[in-house]
Coordinates of C-alpha atoms and ligand atoms in Angstrom, one line a residue:
M1067 CA 63.9 69.0 131.6
M1068 CA 65.3 69.9 128.2
P1069 CA 65.7 66.9 125.9
A1070 CA 69.4 65.9 125.4
P1071 CA 70.9 67.3 122.2
S1072 CA 71.6 64.9 119.3
P1073 CA 75.2 63.7 119.0
V1074 CA 75.8 66.2 116.2
D1075 CA 74.3 69.1 118.2
A1076 CA 76.3 68.0 121.2
Y1077 CA 79.5 68.1 119.0
W1078 CA 78.8 71.6 117.8
L1079 CA 77.7 72.9 121.2
D1080 CA 80.9 71.5 122.6
R1081 CA 82.9 73.3 119.9
A1082 CA 80.9 76.5 120.6
T1083 CA 81.7 76.5 124.3
A1084 CA 85.3 75.5 123.8
L1085 CA 86.2 78.1 121.2
V1086 CA 84.1 81.1 121.9
D1087 CA 83.3 83.4 124.8
W1088 CA 79.6 83.8 125.2
I1089 CA 77.6 86.3 127.3
K1090 CA 74.9 83.6 127.4
V1091 CA 76.2 80.1 126.5
P1092 CA 73.8 78.4 123.9
T1093 CA 72.0 75.2 124.7
Q1094 CA 70.5 74.8 121.2
G1095 CA 72.5 73.4 118.3
G1096 CA 71.3 73.5 114.7
A1097 CA 67.7 74.1 113.5
F1098 CA 67.5 74.0 109.8
S1099 CA 65.5 73.0 106.7
F1100 CA 66.9 72.7 103.2
H1101 CA 63.4 72.5 101.8
T1102 CA 61.3 75.6 101.1
P1103 CA 60.9 77.6 103.2
V1104 CA 64.7 77.3 103.7
S1105 CA 65.8 78.3 107.2
I1106 CA 69.2 77.8 108.8
R1107 CA 69.8 78.7 112.5
W1108 CA 72.5 77.7 115.0
F1109 CA 72.9 78.3 118.7
Q1110 CA 69.7 80.3 118.7
D1111 CA 69.6 81.0 122.4
G1112 CA 73.3 82.1 122.6
I1113 CA 74.3 85.7 123.2
L1114 CA 77.8 87.0 122.4
N1115 CA 79.9 89.7 120.9
V1116 CA 82.5 88.3 118.5
T1117 CA 85.1 90.9 119.5
T1118 CA 85.2 89.5 123.1
T1119 CA 86.6 86.3 121.7
C1120 CA 88.8 87.8 119.0
V1121 CA 90.2 90.7 121.0
D1122 CA 89.3 91.2 124.6
R1123 CA 90.3 87.8 126.0
H1124 CA 93.7 88.0 124.4
A1125 CA 94.2 91.6 125.4
A1126 CA 93.5 90.5 129.0
A1127 CA 95.6 87.4 129.1
T1128 CA 98.5 88.1 126.7
P1129 CA 98.4 91.9 125.9
D1130 CA 101.9 91.9 124.6
R1131 CA 101.4 89.0 122.2
V1132 CA 101.7 90.2 118.6
A1133 CA 98.5 90.1 116.7
F1134 CA 99.9 91.5 113.4
F1135 CA 103.3 92.1 111.9
Y1136 CA 102.2 94.5 109.2
E1137 CA 104.3 95.4 106.2
G1138 CA 103.2 97.9 103.5
E1139 CA 104.1 97.4 99.9
D1140 CA 106.8 99.9 100.6
E1141 CA 108.8 97.6 102.9
T1142 CA 110.0 100.5 105.1
Q1143 CA 106.4 100.7 106.4
R1144 CA 106.4 98.2 109.2
Q1145 CA 104.3 98.0 112.3
T1146 CA 103.9 95.5 115.1
I1147 CA 100.5 95.5 116.6
T1148 CA 99.9 93.6 119.9
Y1149 CA 96.6 92.3 121.1
G1150 CA 96.6 95.1 123.7
Q1151 CA 97.0 97.7 121.0
L1152 CA 94.4 96.0 118.8
Q1153 CA 91.9 96.4 121.6
D1154 CA 92.7 100.1 121.9
H1155 CA 92.3 100.7 118.1
V1156 CA 89.1 98.7 117.8
C1157 CA 87.4 100.3 120.8
R1158 CA 88.4 103.9 119.8
F1159 CA 87.1 103.2 116.2
A1160 CA 83.9 101.7 117.6
N1161 CA 83.3 104.9 119.6
S1162 CA 84.1 107.0 116.6
L1163 CA 81.5 105.1 114.6
K1164 CA 79.0 105.6 117.4
A1165 CA 79.7 109.3 117.4
L1166 CA 78.8 109.3 113.6
G1167 CA 75.5 107.9 114.5
V1168 CA 76.2 104.2 113.6
A1169 CA 74.0 101.9 115.6
K1170 CA 73.3 98.2 115.9
G1171 CA 72.1 96.7 112.6
D1172 CA 73.3 99.7 110.5
R1173 CA 75.4 98.7 107.5
V1174 CA 78.9 100.1 107.0
V1175 CA 80.9 99.6 103.8
I1176 CA 84.6 99.1 104.1
Y1177 CA 86.7 99.8 100.9
M1178 CA 90.3 99.7 101.9
P1179 CA 93.8 98.6 101.0
M1180 CA 95.3 95.8 103.1
I1181 CA 96.3 97.9 106.0
P1182 CA 95.7 97.2 109.8
Q1183 CA 92.9 99.8 109.8
A1184 CA 90.8 97.5 107.5
V1185 CA 90.8 94.9 110.3
Y1186 CA 90.1 97.5 113.0
A1187 CA 87.2 98.7 110.9
M1188 CA 85.6 95.3 110.6
L1189 CA 86.0 94.6 114.4
A1190 CA 84.8 98.1 115.3
C1191 CA 81.6 97.4 113.4
A1192 CA 81.2 94.0 115.1
R1193 CA 81.9 95.7 118.5
I1194 CA 78.8 97.9 118.2
G1195 CA 76.6 95.4 116.3
A1196 CA 76.9 97.2 113.0
V1197 CA 77.0 95.0 109.9
H1198 CA 80.1 95.4 107.8
S1199 CA 80.3 94.8 104.1
V1200 CA 83.8 94.8 102.8
V1201 CA 84.1 95.7 99.1
F1202 CA 87.4 94.6 97.6
G1203 CA 89.6 97.6 96.9
G1204 CA 90.1 96.5 93.3
F1205 CA 86.4 97.0 92.4
S1206 CA 85.4 100.1 90.4
A1207 CA 83.3 103.1 91.6
H1208 CA 80.3 101.6 89.7
A1209 CA 80.6 98.2 91.4
L1210 CA 81.0 100.0 94.8
H1211 CA 77.9 102.1 94.2
T1212 CA 75.8 99.0 93.4
R1213 CA 76.9 97.3 96.6
I1214 CA 76.4 100.4 98.7
M1215 CA 72.9 100.7 97.3
D1216 CA 72.1 97.0 97.8
C1217 CA 73.0 97.0 101.5
G1218 CA 71.9 100.6 102.2
A1219 CA 75.1 101.6 103.9
K1220 CA 75.1 104.8 106.0
V1221 CA 78.9 105.0 106.3
V1222 CA 81.8 104.2 104.1
I1223 CA 85.3 103.6 105.5
T1224 CA 88.1 104.0 103.1
A1225 CA 91.7 105.3 102.6
D1226 CA 93.1 108.0 100.4
G1227 CA 94.6 105.2 98.4
G1228 CA 96.5 102.0 98.3
T1229 CA 99.4 100.6 96.3
R1230 CA 99.5 97.4 94.2
G1231 CA 102.6 96.4 92.3
G1232 CA 103.9 100.0 92.5
K1233 CA 100.7 101.5 91.2
V1234 CA 98.5 103.8 93.2
I1235 CA 94.9 102.8 93.6
A1236 CA 92.8 106.0 94.2
L1237 CA 90.2 104.7 96.6
K1238 CA 88.9 107.9 98.0
S1239 CA 88.1 109.3 94.5
A1240 CA 86.3 106.1 93.7
V1241 CA 84.2 106.6 96.9
D1242 CA 83.5 110.2 95.9
E1243 CA 82.2 108.9 92.5
A1244 CA 80.2 106.1 94.0
I1245 CA 78.2 107.8 96.8
P1246 CA 76.0 110.4 95.2
E1247 CA 72.4 109.3 95.4
T1248 CA 73.1 106.7 98.0
P1249 CA 72.2 106.7 101.7
V1250 CA 75.8 107.3 102.7
Q1251 CA 76.1 110.2 105.3
H1252 CA 79.7 109.9 106.4
V1253 CA 83.0 108.8 104.9
V1254 CA 85.9 107.9 107.2
V1255 CA 89.3 108.3 105.5
V1256 CA 92.5 106.7 106.6
R1257 CA 95.5 108.8 105.3
H1258 CA 97.6 105.9 104.3
L1259 CA 99.6 107.4 101.4
G1260 CA 99.4 111.0 102.6
Q1261 CA 98.1 112.2 99.3
D1262 CA 96.1 115.3 98.5
I1263 CA 92.5 114.3 98.1
P1264 CA 89.3 116.2 97.6
W1265 CA 87.5 116.7 100.9
T1266 CA 83.8 117.3 101.6
A1267 CA 83.5 119.1 104.9
G1268 CA 80.9 117.7 107.2
R1269 CA 80.7 114.4 105.3
D1270 CA 84.4 113.3 105.3
H1271 CA 86.2 112.5 108.5
D1272 CA 89.9 112.0 109.1
Y1273 CA 90.4 108.6 110.8
G1274 CA 93.4 109.9 112.8
D1275 CA 91.5 112.8 114.2
L1276 CA 88.5 110.5 115.1
Q1277 CA 90.8 108.0 116.9
K1278 CA 92.5 110.8 118.9
A1279 CA 89.2 112.2 120.1
A1280 CA 87.6 108.8 120.9
A1281 CA 87.5 107.1 124.3
P1282 CA 89.6 103.9 124.5
I1283 CA 86.9 101.9 126.2
C1284 CA 83.7 100.7 124.4
D1285 CA 81.5 98.0 125.9
P1286 CA 80.8 95.2 123.5
E1287 CA 77.2 95.2 122.2
P1288 CA 75.4 92.0 123.2
M1289 CA 74.2 90.2 120.0
Q1290 CA 71.9 87.3 119.5
A1291 CA 73.8 84.4 117.8
E1292 CA 71.6 84.8 114.8
D1293 CA 72.1 88.6 114.4
P1294 CA 74.0 89.4 111.2
L1295 CA 77.7 89.9 111.5
F1296 CA 78.5 90.8 107.9
I1297 CA 77.3 90.9 104.3
L1298 CA 79.8 89.9 101.6
Y1299 CA 79.0 90.3 98.0
T1300 CA 79.9 87.5 95.6
S1301 CA 79.2 86.7 92.0
G1302 CA 76.3 84.5 91.0
S1303 CA 74.8 83.4 87.7
T1304 CA 72.9 86.7 87.1
G1305 CA 74.3 90.2 86.6
T1306 CA 73.5 91.3 90.2
P1307 CA 76.0 90.4 92.9
K1308 CA 74.6 88.4 95.8
G1309 CA 75.0 89.8 99.4
V1310 CA 75.8 86.7 101.3
V1311 CA 74.8 87.1 105.0
H1312 CA 76.7 85.5 107.9
T1313 CA 75.6 85.7 111.5
C1314 CA 77.6 86.2 114.7
G1315 CA 77.4 82.9 116.6
G1316 CA 77.6 80.2 114.0
Y1317 CA 80.1 82.0 111.7
L1318 CA 82.5 82.7 114.6
V1319 CA 82.3 79.2 115.9
Y1320 CA 82.9 77.7 112.5
A1321 CA 85.8 80.1 111.7
A1322 CA 87.5 79.3 115.0
H1323 CA 86.8 75.6 114.6
T1324 CA 88.2 75.3 111.1
M1325 CA 91.2 77.4 112.0
Q1326 CA 92.0 75.0 114.8
T1327 CA 91.1 71.8 113.0
V1328 CA 93.0 72.6 109.7
F1329 CA 95.9 74.8 110.9
D1330 CA 96.1 74.2 114.6
P1331 CA 98.0 77.4 115.4
K1332 CA 100.0 77.4 118.7
A1333 CA 101.4 80.4 120.6
S1334 CA 104.7 79.8 118.9
D1335 CA 103.3 79.9 115.3
V1336 CA 103.3 82.8 112.9
F1337 CA 100.4 82.5 110.4
W1338 CA 100.3 84.2 107.1
C1339 CA 97.2 84.1 104.9
T1340 CA 97.9 86.2 101.8
A1341 CA 94.3 86.8 100.9
D1342 CA 92.7 90.3 100.8
V1343 CA 90.1 91.2 103.5
G1344 CA 87.8 92.0 100.6
W1345 CA 87.2 88.3 100.1
I1346 CA 85.8 85.6 102.4
T1347 CA 89.3 84.1 102.9
G1348 CA 90.4 87.4 104.5
H1349 CA 87.3 87.5 106.7
S1350 CA 87.7 83.9 108.0
Y1351 CA 91.4 83.4 108.0
I1352 CA 92.9 86.8 108.7
V1353 CA 90.2 88.3 110.9
Y1354 CA 87.8 86.0 112.7
G1355 CA 89.5 82.6 112.7
P1356 CA 93.1 83.5 113.6
L1357 CA 92.1 86.3 116.0
S1358 CA 89.6 84.1 117.8
M1359 CA 92.6 81.8 118.7
G1360 CA 95.0 84.7 119.6
T1361 CA 97.2 83.8 116.7
T1362 CA 100.2 86.0 115.6
Q1363 CA 99.9 86.9 111.9
V1364 CA 101.6 88.6 109.1
L1365 CA 99.5 91.2 107.2
F1366 CA 100.8 92.5 103.9
E1367 CA 99.6 95.2 101.6
G1368 CA 101.4 94.2 98.5
V1369 CA 101.6 91.5 95.8
P1370 CA 104.0 88.6 95.6
T1371 CA 106.1 89.9 92.7
W1372 CA 106.8 93.4 93.9
P1373 CA 109.5 94.7 93.9
D1374 CA 110.6 91.2 92.9
A1375 CA 109.5 87.6 93.2
S1376 CA 111.5 87.0 96.4
R1377 CA 109.3 89.4 98.4
W1378 CA 107.1 86.8 100.1
W1379 CA 109.9 84.5 101.0
Q1380 CA 111.9 87.3 102.5
M1381 CA 108.9 88.1 104.6
V1382 CA 108.5 84.5 105.6
D1383 CA 112.1 84.5 106.9
R1384 CA 111.8 88.0 108.4
Y1385 CA 108.8 87.1 110.6
G1386 CA 109.5 83.4 111.0
V1387 CA 106.3 82.3 109.3
T1388 CA 105.3 78.8 110.2
I1389 CA 102.0 78.4 108.4
F1390 CA 101.5 79.9 105.0
Y1391 CA 98.1 80.0 103.2
T1392 CA 97.8 81.2 99.6
A1393 CA 96.1 80.7 96.2
P1394 CA 97.2 78.4 93.3
T1395 CA 97.4 81.4 90.9
A1396 CA 100.1 83.0 93.0
I1397 CA 102.0 79.7 93.1
R1398 CA 101.8 79.3 89.4
T1399 CA 103.0 82.9 88.8
L1400 CA 106.0 82.4 91.1
M1401 CA 106.7 78.9 89.6
R1402 CA 107.0 80.5 86.2
L1403 CA 109.6 82.9 87.5
G1404 CA 111.9 80.1 88.4
L1405 CA 114.0 79.1 91.4
D1406 CA 116.4 82.1 91.4
P1407 CA 114.2 84.3 93.6
L1408 CA 114.2 81.5 96.2
N1409 CA 118.0 81.3 96.5
T1410 CA 118.3 84.3 98.9
T1411 CA 115.9 82.9 101.4
H1412 CA 115.7 79.7 103.5
R1413 CA 112.0 79.4 104.5
S1414 CA 113.0 76.9 107.1
T1415 CA 110.5 78.1 109.7
L1416 CA 107.5 76.8 107.6
R1417 CA 105.7 73.7 108.9
L1418 CA 102.4 73.7 107.1
L1419 CA 101.1 75.1 103.8
G1420 CA 97.6 75.9 102.5
S1421 CA 95.9 76.5 99.2
V1422 CA 92.5 77.9 98.5
G1423 CA 90.3 79.5 95.8
E1424 CA 90.7 77.2 92.8
P1425 CA 91.8 73.7 92.0
I1426 CA 95.6 73.3 92.4
D1427 CA 97.1 71.4 89.6
P1428 CA 99.6 68.7 90.4
E1429 CA 102.5 70.6 88.9
A1430 CA 101.9 73.7 91.1
W1431 CA 101.3 71.4 94.1
H1432 CA 104.7 69.7 93.7
W1433 CA 106.5 73.0 93.2
Y1434 CA 104.9 74.4 96.3
H1435 CA 105.6 71.3 98.3
T1436 CA 109.2 70.8 97.1
H1437 CA 110.5 74.3 96.7
I1438 CA 108.5 76.4 99.2
G1439 CA 107.9 73.7 101.8
G1440 CA 111.3 72.0 101.4
G1441 CA 109.4 68.7 101.0
R1442 CA 108.5 68.6 104.7
C1443 CA 105.3 70.6 104.9
P1444 CA 101.9 69.0 104.3
I1445 CA 99.6 71.1 102.0
M1446 CA 96.1 71.8 103.1
D1447 CA 94.2 72.0 99.9
T1448 CA 91.1 73.6 101.4
W1449 CA 87.8 73.6 99.5
W1450 CA 85.1 76.1 100.6
Q1451 CA 83.1 79.1 99.4
T1452 CA 81.9 82.5 100.5
E1453 CA 78.6 80.8 101.3
T1454 CA 80.2 78.1 103.5
G1455 CA 81.8 80.6 105.8
G1456 CA 84.8 78.4 106.4
I1457 CA 86.7 75.3 105.1
L1458 CA 84.5 72.2 104.5
M1459 CA 87.1 69.9 103.0
A1460 CA 90.8 69.5 103.6
P1461 CA 93.4 66.7 103.8
L1462 CA 93.5 66.6 107.6
D1463 CA 95.4 63.3 107.5
H1464 CA 98.9 64.6 106.9
T1465 CA 100.2 61.2 106.1
H1466 CA 97.8 60.9 103.1
Q1467 CA 98.7 63.7 100.7
K1468 CA 97.3 63.5 97.1
P1469 CA 98.1 66.4 94.8
G1470 CA 95.0 68.0 93.5
F1471 CA 92.7 66.5 96.1
A1472 CA 90.9 68.5 98.7
A1473 CA 90.5 65.0 100.2
K1474 CA 87.8 64.6 102.8
A1475 CA 85.1 66.6 104.5
L1476 CA 85.7 67.8 108.0
P1477 CA 83.8 66.0 110.8
H1478 CA 80.0 66.2 110.6
I1479 CA 80.1 67.7 107.1
Q1480 CA 78.1 65.5 104.7
P1481 CA 79.1 65.9 101.1
V1482 CA 77.1 64.0 98.4
L1483 CA 77.6 63.8 94.6
L1484 CA 74.3 64.1 92.7
D1485 CA 73.7 63.6 89.0
T1486 CA 71.5 66.0 86.9
H1487 CA 68.4 64.2 88.2
G1488 CA 69.3 64.7 91.8
Q1489 CA 70.3 61.0 92.3
P1490 CA 73.4 60.2 94.3
T1491 CA 76.3 59.0 92.2
A1492 CA 79.3 57.0 93.2
D1493 CA 82.2 58.8 91.6
E1494 CA 81.4 62.1 89.9
G1495 CA 78.6 64.8 90.1
N1496 CA 77.4 68.0 91.5
L1497 CA 78.9 68.6 94.9
C1498 CA 76.1 69.1 97.4
F1499 CA 75.7 68.8 101.2
A1500 CA 73.0 67.0 103.0
T1501 CA 73.1 68.8 106.3
S1502 CA 73.9 72.2 107.7
W1503 CA 77.0 73.4 109.6
P1504 CA 77.3 76.5 111.8
G1505 CA 79.2 78.6 109.3
Q1506 CA 76.7 78.2 106.5
A1507 CA 75.3 81.5 105.0
R1508 CA 71.8 82.2 106.2
T1509 CA 70.4 84.2 103.4
L1510 CA 71.1 86.7 100.6
H1511 CA 70.6 90.3 101.9
G1512 CA 67.1 91.4 100.9
D1513 CA 66.5 88.4 98.7
H1514 CA 65.7 85.2 100.5
A1515 CA 63.9 83.8 97.5
R1516 CA 67.1 84.0 95.4
F1517 CA 68.9 82.2 98.3
E1518 CA 66.4 79.4 98.2
K1519 CA 66.4 79.1 94.4
T1520 CA 70.2 79.4 93.9
Y1521 CA 71.3 76.9 96.6
F1522 CA 68.3 74.7 97.2
G1523 CA 66.2 75.0 94.1
D1524 CA 67.8 72.3 91.8
F1525 CA 67.9 69.5 94.4
P1526 CA 65.5 70.3 97.3
G1527 CA 66.9 69.0 100.6
F1528 CA 70.5 69.7 99.6
Y1529 CA 72.8 72.7 99.6
V1530 CA 74.1 72.9 96.0
S1531 CA 77.6 74.3 95.9
G1532 CA 77.7 75.0 92.1
D1533 CA 81.0 73.0 91.9
G1534 CA 81.5 69.6 90.3
A1535 CA 83.6 66.9 92.0
K1536 CA 85.0 63.5 91.6
R1537 CA 85.4 60.9 94.4
D1538 CA 88.0 58.1 94.1
E1539 CA 88.0 54.6 95.5
S1540 CA 89.5 55.9 98.9
G1541 CA 86.6 58.4 99.2
D1542 CA 88.9 61.4 98.4
Y1543 CA 87.3 64.3 96.6
R1544 CA 88.9 66.2 93.7
I1545 CA 87.1 69.4 92.7
T1546 CA 86.6 69.7 89.0
G1547 CA 85.4 73.4 88.9
R1548 CA 82.2 75.3 88.6
V1549 CA 79.2 73.8 86.8
D1550 CA 77.3 77.0 86.5
D1551 CA 77.9 80.3 84.7
V1552 CA 80.4 81.5 87.2
I1553 CA 84.1 81.5 86.2
N1554 CA 87.1 81.5 88.4
V1555 CA 89.9 83.8 87.2
S1556 CA 93.0 83.7 89.4
G1557 CA 90.9 82.5 92.3
H1558 CA 88.4 85.4 91.9
R1559 CA 84.8 84.4 91.3
L1560 CA 83.2 86.3 88.5
S1561 CA 79.8 86.0 87.0
T1562 CA 79.7 85.8 83.2
A1563 CA 76.3 87.5 83.4
E1564 CA 77.8 90.5 85.2
I1565 CA 80.6 90.9 82.6
E1566 CA 77.9 90.6 79.9
A1567 CA 75.9 93.3 81.6
A1568 CA 79.0 95.5 81.5
L1569 CA 79.6 94.8 77.8
D1570 CA 75.9 95.3 76.9
D1571 CA 76.0 98.7 78.6
A1572 CA 78.7 99.9 76.2
H1573 CA 77.7 102.0 73.2
G1574 CA 77.2 100.0 70.0
V1575 CA 76.8 96.5 71.7
I1576 CA 73.6 94.6 70.9
E1577 CA 74.4 91.5 72.7
S1578 CA 77.3 89.6 74.3
A1579 CA 78.1 86.2 75.7
V1580 CA 81.0 85.5 78.0
V1581 CA 82.6 82.2 78.7
G1582 CA 85.7 80.9 80.6
V1583 CA 88.6 79.4 78.7
P1584 CA 91.4 77.3 80.2
D1585 CA 94.4 79.5 81.1
P1586 CA 97.7 78.1 82.2
L1587 CA 98.3 80.9 84.7
K1588 CA 95.0 82.2 85.8
G1589 CA 93.1 78.9 85.8
Q1590 CA 90.4 80.4 83.6
G1591 CA 90.6 83.4 81.2
I1592 CA 87.7 85.5 80.0
Y1593 CA 86.5 85.2 76.4
A1594 CA 83.7 87.4 75.2
F1595 CA 81.6 87.1 72.0
V1596 CA 80.1 90.5 71.1
V1597 CA 77.4 91.3 68.6
L1598 CA 77.7 94.9 67.4
A1599 CA 74.9 97.2 66.0
S1600 CA 74.9 97.3 62.2
D1601 CA 76.3 100.8 62.0
V1602 CA 79.2 100.1 64.3
M1603 CA 82.5 98.8 62.9
A1604 CA 84.7 96.3 64.7
S1605 CA 88.2 97.6 65.4
D1606 CA 91.1 97.2 67.7
A1607 CA 90.2 100.6 69.2
L1608 CA 86.7 99.3 70.0
T1609 CA 88.1 96.1 71.5
K1610 CA 90.2 98.3 73.9
D1611 CA 87.2 100.6 74.6
L1612 CA 85.1 97.6 75.5
M1613 CA 87.8 96.2 77.8
D1614 CA 88.1 99.5 79.5
H1615 CA 84.4 99.7 79.9
V1616 CA 84.3 96.4 81.8
R1617 CA 87.2 97.7 84.0
T1618 CA 85.2 100.8 85.0
Y1619 CA 81.9 98.9 85.3
I1620 CA 83.3 96.1 87.5
S1621 CA 87.0 95.8 88.0
A1622 CA 90.3 95.2 86.2
I1623 CA 90.0 91.5 87.2
A1624 CA 86.8 91.2 85.1
K1625 CA 88.4 92.6 81.9
P1626 CA 88.1 90.1 79.0
D1627 CA 91.3 88.5 77.8
H1628 CA 89.8 88.2 74.3
I1629 CA 86.9 89.8 72.5
Q1630 CA 85.5 88.3 69.4
F1631 CA 83.1 90.3 67.3
C1632 CA 80.4 88.3 65.6
D1633 CA 77.1 88.6 63.7
G1634 CA 75.1 86.3 65.9
L1635 CA 75.3 83.9 68.9
P1636 CA 74.2 80.2 68.8
K1637 CA 70.8 80.0 70.4
T1638 CA 68.1 77.4 71.1
R1639 CA 64.7 77.9 69.6
S1640 CA 63.6 79.4 72.9
G1641 CA 66.3 82.1 72.6
K1642 CA 68.7 80.7 75.2
I1643 CA 72.4 81.2 74.3
M1644 CA 74.2 77.8 74.0
R1645 CA 77.2 78.5 76.1
R1646 CA 78.4 74.9 75.9
I1647 CA 79.1 75.5 72.2
L1648 CA 80.7 78.9 72.8
R1649 CA 83.0 77.4 75.5
K1650 CA 84.2 74.9 72.9
I1651 CA 84.7 77.5 70.2
A1652 CA 86.7 79.7 72.6
A1653 CA 88.8 76.8 73.7
G1654 CA 89.6 75.9 70.1
E1655 CA 87.7 72.6 70.2
S1656 CA 86.0 71.3 67.1
D1657 CA 83.6 68.6 68.3
F1658 CA 80.4 70.3 69.2
G1659 CA 78.1 67.3 69.4
D1660 CA 74.6 67.7 68.1
I1661 CA 73.9 71.3 67.0
S1662 CA 70.7 70.5 65.2
T1663 CA 68.5 71.8 68.0
L1664 CA 69.9 75.3 67.5
A1665 CA 67.6 77.9 66.0
N1666 CA 70.6 79.1 63.9
P1667 CA 73.2 76.3 63.5
E1668 CA 74.9 78.2 60.6
V1669 CA 76.4 80.7 63.1
V1670 CA 78.6 78.0 64.6
A1671 CA 80.5 77.6 61.3
V1672 CA 81.0 81.3 61.0
L1673 CA 82.2 81.7 64.6
R1674 CA 84.7 78.8 64.1
R1675 CA 86.0 80.4 60.9
T1676 CA 86.5 83.7 62.7
T1677 CA 88.4 82.1 65.6
G1678 CA 90.4 80.0 63.2
V1679 CA 89.2 76.7 64.6
Ligands
LIG125 C1 86.6 77.4 94.1 C2 86.8 81.1 98.2 C3 89.1 73.8 94.0 C4 85.3 76.7 93.9 C5 87.1 80.4 99.6 C6 84.4 77.4 94.8 C7 88.2 75.7 94.9 C8 84.8 78.8 94.7 C9 88.9 75.5 96.1 C10 84.5 79.7 95.9 C11 89.8 74.3 96.2 C12 87.7 77.3 96.4 N1 89.9 73.5 95.1 N2 88.3 74.9 93.9 N3 90.6 74.1 97.2 N4 88.6 76.5 97.0 N5 87.5 76.8 95.1 O1 83.4 82.1 97.2 O2 84.9 76.8 92.6 O3 85.6 83.2 96.5 O4 83.0 77.2 94.5 O5 85.5 81.3 98.2 O6 86.2 78.7 94.5 O7 85.0 80.9 95.7 P1 84.8 82.0 96.9

């Protein structure tokens, strides 16, 4: 006889069987250690293919139910995709990938605009057991190259281009630039814009041709619960992005569980998450969470302000959206544009709102609540991370709404606040977690040591989120922001070290230091201190060149808002840059505390004079 599972395991096993279709139903819950060697496993004896849950069962039971109402940035491009059609697209694409030699365990990079084929591509990989790694379409060719190399992708799936705010993003040419000297053998290209693009015969394949030639039936590959489902790169506190690995069983159970617990979609709901599939929010709350529940969704290629600031609200009315999930930066942007863009729409179908990616300030919260939700829709301020796989905290009690608070952890999630010595504190500290949950990341691709050090190194026995938080007398949590060298610009996580690496790579730069500064619109802005070689003159032209260099090295989202040239950076005697002081200088503060431990305290005065503090 097997011993009975613990109450916590029983809870998760129950969720696993209720929400997911298994080939072999698991009998084992969690098996994890947050001490070195760190190991995290869930539902180990389960076997499944995630696409059975996300596609097949709905295609069988409700083939005509709409999976996606898709709208391109050009609003005449509209498509309705049912679950029956979704299955056909996914299976044909899966067969096409097989024909290109993609097999279980192979890595496939997806670099796409927000079009339905991006979703088909992810699910086609999952269907055959290939591991997808979606790279946000806003990343540069250089950033794409780094990610392809790190995961060793054999195939890249892309489009000729995408559009954003009326501008064309040339994705295929970035791919052409990124893949020399990588293991990539094939490139699948969706002709989305119908543009003329360079073509490498034998290597490049037209998606439309592949789909026509492919058979519409593809048996789902049986996967162990702990087989990897995807790798998603995110920024850390060094210059190299981290390939966060999520596995099939635990991730899917957690995406489905949080979708149900936080948003509770019914057959009559229309859900719209405005994230891009290039980020974890798109993975969990456009693809795996909602599709696992057979939800009807809106999928949109564009931005909220194009062609004008009423676009989102027109779409909410057009499709009868009932649950709307977005990021505070978008809310703040729209808030600044005033109420006129709201007058032509009613938004009366909305019943629930969500926020994710950065702290939502009370002003934006109230605007969202009053003007978008008509004062009747609760706001789910959801706190989570790429590494957590799904939402860990949200105000599930709708009668208890506190602007700016992600409120409470979901059931069986155990947050703790630790001080710098790792001791529990009552009201403010490092936000850590004492036990595992099924959606937790398992490792960093190819670097388990970095995984252990980053998330479990500071306080062994706890998962360290890298965020700070406060807890009030009712036990509600308010996230105060990152406590490490990661900055959050418009809800995008960026590593200061990665931006520094880009600046240091530019001609004439000796050294740089990047810090976040408060920004009323973007949450945080990017402020760079740059030390130039003695024979290089500072100039506006050089500032622009350096900004462009960061854009081509990483992405437009990583471009500094401000560059300050300087002769030296404040350092400790061991040579470590004192970012605490630079953050204060950049923010225009004048109280630096004790600077006597610096090796070069005189630079602080010079830096202040140059910034005008
Ligand atoms: C921040 C996005 C405050 C936080 C899902 C976290 C938030 C980082 C919230 C993860 C929130 C996310 N309130 N801050 N509701 N949600 N964050 O990996 O700093 O792109 O560590 O995942 O975003 O960003 P990531």
